[in-house]
Short mmCIF file of C-alpha atoms in Angstrom, two decimals:
data_model
loop_
_atom_site.label_atom_id
_atom_site.label_comp_id
_atom_site.label_asym_id
_atom_site.label_seq_id
_atom_site.Cartn_x
_atom_site.Cartn_y
_atom_site.Cartn_z
CA MET I 284 54.69 102.96 188.71
CA SER I 285 56.39 105.04 186.06
CA GLU I 286 55.97 108.66 184.72
CA VAL I 287 54.66 109.82 181.22
CA VAL I 288 54.99 113.46 180.45
CA THR I 289 52.25 114.64 178.03
CA GLY I 290 52.69 117.45 175.54
CA ASP I 291 51.04 119.77 177.98
CA ALA I 292 53.65 119.02 180.54
CA VAL I 293 51.32 116.86 182.58
CA VAL I 294 52.97 114.06 184.64
CA LEU I 295 50.83 110.92 184.34
CA ASP I 296 51.42 107.86 186.82
CA VAL I 297 51.19 104.73 184.72
CA GLN I 298 51.59 101.03 185.36
CA ILE I 299 54.13 99.76 182.73
CA ALA I 300 53.52 96.23 181.56
CA GLN I 301 56.29 93.85 182.63
CA LEU I 302 58.03 91.29 180.50
CA PRO I 303 55.89 88.12 181.54
CA VAL I 304 52.64 89.63 180.93
CA ARG I 305 53.74 91.07 177.60
CA ALA I 306 55.19 87.52 176.55
CA LEU I 307 51.94 85.84 177.43
CA SER I 308 50.05 88.62 175.38
CA ALA I 309 52.36 87.99 172.48
CA LEU I 310 51.85 84.26 172.51
CA ILE I 311 48.09 84.76 172.25
CA ASP I 312 48.59 87.12 169.35
CA ILE I 313 50.90 84.61 167.59
CA THR I 314 48.40 81.79 168.16
CA VAL I 315 45.69 83.91 166.54
CA ILE I 316 48.01 84.73 163.63
CA PHE I 317 48.97 81.08 163.33
CA LEU I 318 45.27 80.22 163.03
CA LEU I 319 44.57 82.81 160.48
CA TYR I 320 47.41 81.65 158.51
CA VAL I 321 46.51 78.01 158.55
CA VAL I 322 43.04 79.01 157.44
CA GLY I 323 44.42 81.01 154.74
CA LEU I 324 46.82 78.18 153.52
CA MET I 325 43.62 75.91 153.27
CA LEU I 326 41.75 78.37 151.27
CA TRP I 327 44.93 78.84 148.88
CA ALA I 328 45.54 75.04 148.59
CA ALA I 329 41.91 74.81 147.58
CA THR I 330 42.26 77.40 144.69
CA LEU I 331 45.73 76.15 143.69
CA THR I 332 44.52 74.27 140.73
CA GLN I 333 42.64 77.35 139.29
CA PHE I 334 45.65 79.71 138.82
CA ASP I 335 49.09 79.26 137.45
CA GLY I 336 52.16 78.91 139.71
CA ALA I 337 53.19 82.58 139.58
CA LEU I 338 49.83 83.96 140.61
CA SER I 339 49.50 81.40 143.36
CA GLY I 340 52.92 82.31 144.74
CA ALA I 341 51.92 85.94 144.54
CA ILE I 342 48.71 85.48 146.26
CA LEU I 343 50.67 83.42 149.19
CA ILE I 344 53.11 86.27 149.61
CA ILE I 345 50.45 88.88 149.75
CA PHE I 346 48.41 86.86 152.14
CA THR I 347 51.59 86.23 154.42
CA VAL I 348 52.29 90.08 154.60
CA LEU I 349 48.76 90.90 155.55
CA VAL I 350 48.52 88.36 158.32
CA MET I 351 51.81 89.16 159.88
CA VAL I 352 51.91 92.76 159.24
CA GLY I 353 48.28 93.91 158.50
CA TYR I 354 46.52 92.06 161.22
CA PRO I 355 48.44 93.83 164.22
CA MET I 356 48.70 97.10 162.40
CA ALA I 357 44.92 97.29 161.64
CA PHE I 358 43.77 95.73 164.93
CA GLU I 359 45.79 98.16 167.18
CA THR I 360 44.79 101.27 164.96
CA ALA I 361 41.05 100.26 165.28
CA THR I 362 41.20 99.49 168.96
CA ARG I 363 43.58 102.41 169.84
CA GLY I 364 46.50 100.24 170.96
CA ARG I 365 44.87 96.82 171.73
CA SER I 366 45.16 93.46 170.04
CA VAL I 367 43.38 90.18 170.99
CA GLY I 368 46.32 89.26 173.44
CA LYS I 369 46.45 92.71 175.03
CA ILE I 370 42.67 92.78 175.44
CA ILE I 371 42.88 89.45 177.25
CA MET I 372 45.76 90.61 179.50
CA GLY I 373 44.57 94.22 180.17
CA LEU I 374 47.40 95.93 178.16
CA ARG I 375 47.35 98.85 175.78
CA VAL I 376 50.06 100.56 173.62
CA VAL I 377 50.27 104.22 174.26
CA SER I 378 52.44 106.94 172.79
CA ASP I 379 55.34 108.15 174.92
CA ASP I 380 53.43 111.29 175.67
CA GLY I 381 50.44 109.31 176.99
CA GLY I 382 48.20 109.69 173.86
CA PRO I 383 46.52 106.93 171.88
CA GLU I 384 48.58 104.81 169.38
CA ARG I 385 48.72 106.38 166.05
CA PHE I 386 48.43 104.51 162.67
CA ARG I 387 52.17 105.39 161.89
CA GLN I 388 53.25 103.91 165.18
CA ALA I 389 51.32 100.81 164.72
CA LEU I 390 52.91 100.34 161.46
CA PHE I 391 56.35 100.75 162.74
CA ARG I 392 55.58 98.26 165.43
CA ALA I 393 54.16 95.68 162.93
CA LEU I 394 57.12 95.96 160.53
CA ALA I 395 59.73 95.63 163.37
CA SER I 396 57.90 92.44 164.72
CA VAL I 397 58.52 90.61 161.36
CA VAL I 398 62.29 90.86 162.10
CA GLU I 399 62.42 90.79 166.11
CA ILE I 400 59.60 88.38 166.74
CA TRP I 401 59.02 86.20 163.66
CA MET I 402 62.47 85.93 162.15
CA LEU I 403 64.54 85.92 165.23
CA ALA I 404 62.11 84.25 167.54
CA GLY I 405 61.47 87.11 169.80
CA SER I 406 64.98 87.07 171.28
CA PRO I 407 65.77 90.92 170.46
CA ALA I 408 62.36 92.01 171.90
CA VAL I 409 63.23 90.04 175.14
CA ILE I 410 66.78 91.44 175.36
CA CYS I 411 65.55 95.04 174.76
CA SER I 412 62.70 94.92 177.19
CA ILE I 413 65.07 93.55 179.93
CA PHE I 414 67.46 96.52 179.54
CA SER I 415 64.80 99.19 178.82
CA SER I 416 63.59 101.21 181.80
CA LYS I 417 60.08 101.07 180.48
CA ALA I 418 60.07 97.53 179.12
CA LYS I 419 60.22 98.63 175.45
CA ARG I 420 61.12 96.35 172.78
CA VAL I 421 62.72 97.35 169.34
CA GLY I 422 59.39 98.10 167.68
CA ASP I 423 58.39 100.39 170.77
CA ILE I 424 61.76 102.31 170.57
CA PHE I 425 61.37 102.98 166.86
CA ALA I 426 57.61 103.78 167.07
CA GLY I 427 57.98 105.94 170.19
CA THR I 428 55.32 103.81 172.23
CA VAL I 429 55.15 102.26 175.58
CA VAL I 430 52.92 99.28 176.63
CA VAL I 431 50.84 100.03 179.90
CA SER I 432 48.61 97.89 182.13
CA GLU I 433 45.11 98.85 182.59
CA ARG I 434 44.65 96.54 185.24
CA GLY I 435 46.93 98.16 187.92
CA PRO I 436 45.85 98.73 191.56
CA ARG I 437 43.20 101.30 191.80
CA LEU I 438 44.21 104.39 193.57
CA GLY I 439 41.89 106.08 196.10
CA PRO I 440 40.48 109.48 195.65
CA PRO I 441 42.93 112.35 196.41
CA PRO I 442 42.44 114.12 199.72
CA ALA I 443 40.10 116.92 200.02
CA MET I 444 41.46 120.50 200.00
CA PRO I 445 41.73 121.96 203.46
CA PRO I 446 39.59 125.29 203.15
CA ALA I 447 42.13 127.16 205.34
CA LEU I 448 45.04 126.40 202.98
CA ALA I 449 43.26 126.81 199.59
CA TRP I 450 44.66 130.23 199.12
CA TRP I 451 48.23 129.04 199.76
CA ALA I 452 47.87 125.94 197.65
CA ALA I 453 46.64 128.02 194.59
CA SER I 454 50.01 129.84 194.69
CA LEU I 455 52.33 126.91 194.83
CA GLN I 456 55.17 125.94 192.48
CA LEU I 457 55.06 122.25 192.15
CA SER I 458 57.39 121.59 189.21
CA ASN I 459 60.21 120.06 191.56
CA LEU I 460 57.61 117.58 193.15
CA ASP I 461 57.95 114.27 191.39
CA ALA I 462 55.45 111.49 191.16
CA GLY I 463 57.38 109.23 193.75
CA GLN I 464 57.22 111.87 196.55
CA ALA I 465 53.58 112.60 195.84
CA GLU I 466 52.77 108.67 196.09
CA VAL I 467 54.56 108.46 199.36
CA ALA I 468 52.46 111.49 200.98
CA ARG I 469 49.21 109.83 199.42
CA GLN I 470 49.84 106.41 200.95
CA PHE I 471 50.66 108.06 204.23
CA LEU I 472 47.51 110.04 204.28
CA SER I 473 45.38 106.98 203.34
CA ARG I 474 46.91 104.89 206.02
CA ALA I 475 47.69 107.49 208.76
CA TYR I 476 44.75 106.48 211.06
CA GLN I 477 46.00 102.94 211.27
CA LEU I 478 49.54 104.19 212.70
CA ASP I 479 50.57 104.67 216.37
CA PRO I 480 49.92 108.37 217.20
CA GLN I 481 53.52 109.02 217.95
CA LEU I 482 54.81 107.34 214.97
CA ARG I 483 51.99 109.07 212.96
CA MET I 484 53.24 112.57 214.07
CA GLN I 485 56.86 111.61 213.21
CA MET I 486 56.18 110.37 209.86
CA ALA I 487 53.86 113.36 209.18
CA TYR I 488 56.70 115.91 209.93
CA ARG I 489 59.23 113.94 207.99
CA ILE I 490 57.22 113.44 204.93
CA ALA I 491 56.05 117.09 205.04
CA ASP I 492 59.63 118.37 205.49
CA ASP I 493 60.59 116.53 202.29
CA VAL I 494 57.72 117.75 200.23
CA VAL I 495 57.95 121.30 201.32
CA SER I 496 61.58 121.47 200.61
CA ARG I 497 60.57 120.97 196.90
CA ILE I 498 57.71 123.49 196.60
CA ALA I 499 57.25 127.28 196.93
CA PRO I 500 56.16 129.23 198.92
CA PRO I 501 56.45 127.46 202.37
CA PRO I 502 53.24 126.75 204.21
CA PRO I 503 51.82 129.27 206.72
CA PRO I 504 53.43 129.13 210.22
CA GLY I 505 51.92 126.62 212.52
CA ALA I 506 50.01 124.62 209.72
CA PRO I 507 49.59 121.00 210.78
CA PRO I 508 51.63 118.81 208.46
CA GLU I 509 48.86 116.32 207.30
CA LEU I 510 46.80 119.39 206.32
CA VAL I 511 49.95 120.64 204.28
CA LEU I 512 50.29 117.26 202.55
CA ALA I 513 46.46 116.93 201.83
CA ALA I 514 46.62 120.68 200.32
CA VAL I 515 49.55 119.89 198.20
CA LEU I 516 48.14 116.72 196.78
CA ALA I 517 44.65 118.12 196.18
CA GLU I 518 46.17 121.05 194.16
CA ARG I 519 48.51 118.83 192.27
CA HIS I 520 45.48 116.72 191.24
CA ARG I 521 43.39 119.90 190.50
CA ARG I 522 46.08 121.25 188.09
CA GLU I 523 46.48 117.90 186.19
CA LEU I 524 42.59 117.75 185.53
CA ALA I 525 42.59 121.47 184.49
CA ARG I 526 45.34 120.89 181.95
CA LEU I 527 43.75 117.65 180.65
CA ARG I 528 40.30 119.42 180.38
CA PRO I 529 41.20 123.21 179.59
CA ALA I 530 37.67 123.93 178.42
CA MET I 531 36.04 123.57 181.79
CA PRO I 532 35.12 126.91 183.23
CA PRO I 533 37.27 127.89 186.40
CA GLY I 534 35.77 127.62 189.70
CA PRO I 535 35.24 130.58 192.24
CA PRO I 536 38.55 131.89 193.67
CA PRO I 537 39.59 130.47 197.10
CA ARG I 538 38.69 132.62 199.92
CA PRO I 539 41.80 134.11 201.74
CA TRP I 540 42.75 132.70 204.93
CA ALA I 541 43.17 134.97 207.95
CA ALA I 542 46.38 134.61 209.79
CA GLY I 543 46.18 133.48 213.15
CA PRO I 544 46.55 130.51 215.60
CA TRP I 545 45.16 127.19 214.34
CA PRO I 546 42.15 125.89 216.20
CA PRO I 547 42.85 122.79 218.34
CA GLY I 548 41.52 119.47 217.09
CA PRO I 549 42.46 116.03 216.19
CA PRO I 550 45.00 115.15 213.55
CA PHE I 551 43.77 115.19 209.91
CA HIS I 552 42.79 111.85 208.61
CA PRO I 553 41.31 111.21 205.15
CA SER I 554 39.39 108.23 206.02
CA GLY I 555 38.93 105.95 208.96
CA PRO I 556 38.58 106.82 212.83
CA ALA I 557 40.66 109.61 213.97
CA ALA I 558 43.70 108.86 216.26
CA SER I 559 43.75 110.25 219.82
CA PRO I 560 45.88 113.66 219.96
CA VAL I 561 49.34 113.47 221.22
CA ALA I 562 51.80 116.14 222.18
CA MET I 563 53.71 117.62 219.27
CA PRO I 564 57.48 116.27 219.44
CA GLN I 565 59.75 119.06 220.11
CA PRO I 566 63.14 119.33 218.22
CA ALA I 567 66.36 118.55 220.24
CA PRO I 568 68.20 121.60 221.51
CA GLY I 569 70.72 122.86 218.86
CA ARG I 570 69.19 120.58 216.18
CA GLN I 571 68.96 122.22 212.82
CA THR I 572 65.52 121.29 211.18
CA GLY I 573 64.55 121.46 207.69
CA GLY I 574 62.19 123.41 205.73
CA PHE I 575 59.05 122.14 207.67
CA SER I 576 59.56 121.62 211.52
CA PRO I 577 57.22 121.20 214.58
CA PRO I 578 56.22 124.43 216.19
CA GLY I 579 58.52 125.62 219.11
#
């Protein structure tokens, strides 16, 4: 997974297309272009006797440019970043800000492909993709695009917002929480019910301590760590949707939570059977805990 930051400062998690998949997609497109070119040469040869040599040569040059540059440019512009090979392999070209590919970007990619793919047999594209963190070829660097996979693993729905923490989550500063930490918390919550109760509690406090150290304000005293993680992820997801769809009317404000002891109950689990409750692990005497620690 990689991060794409949109113009509205929304961080999107995307699956970057890797070099083997892109190479296979390029081979399919090259095959399509080759077949089109062969058909065009046959038509050109059939009409060669009807025109003089200069006009026939000009027609051949124009047709070559249209096939090598016009086909990928027109196809990717019309399909918003997809070609025949990319459709088959489940790939799409998008802008660096996560938006659809524009005509100017498709033109830059098509012009660069003449040199890096057709003239130099794709070696610059392979070398550049290997050393690029987002597997970009030279044309992607000039155009400001990146190729993503649309067939990545489907993520489960975000955890539901705990009602008692909705007021706290609405005031959170989440700018320091990156996509990697959020993904760790999401995977933990989705598999927490499968873990041993003691290990589950230890992981919950460790992950919550890391997440809480990067957000503000801190959670209410005594809040269970799994509920804290669920509230953070649900609020992060809500804000991303709100930025992507600013015209939607805001929902009702969250009801304030009254301070007090948390009611006893089984540990939070987003799906699956609940694990049997266990005693909270107590920190060792004299040990300094982080921003989120078990209740004393």
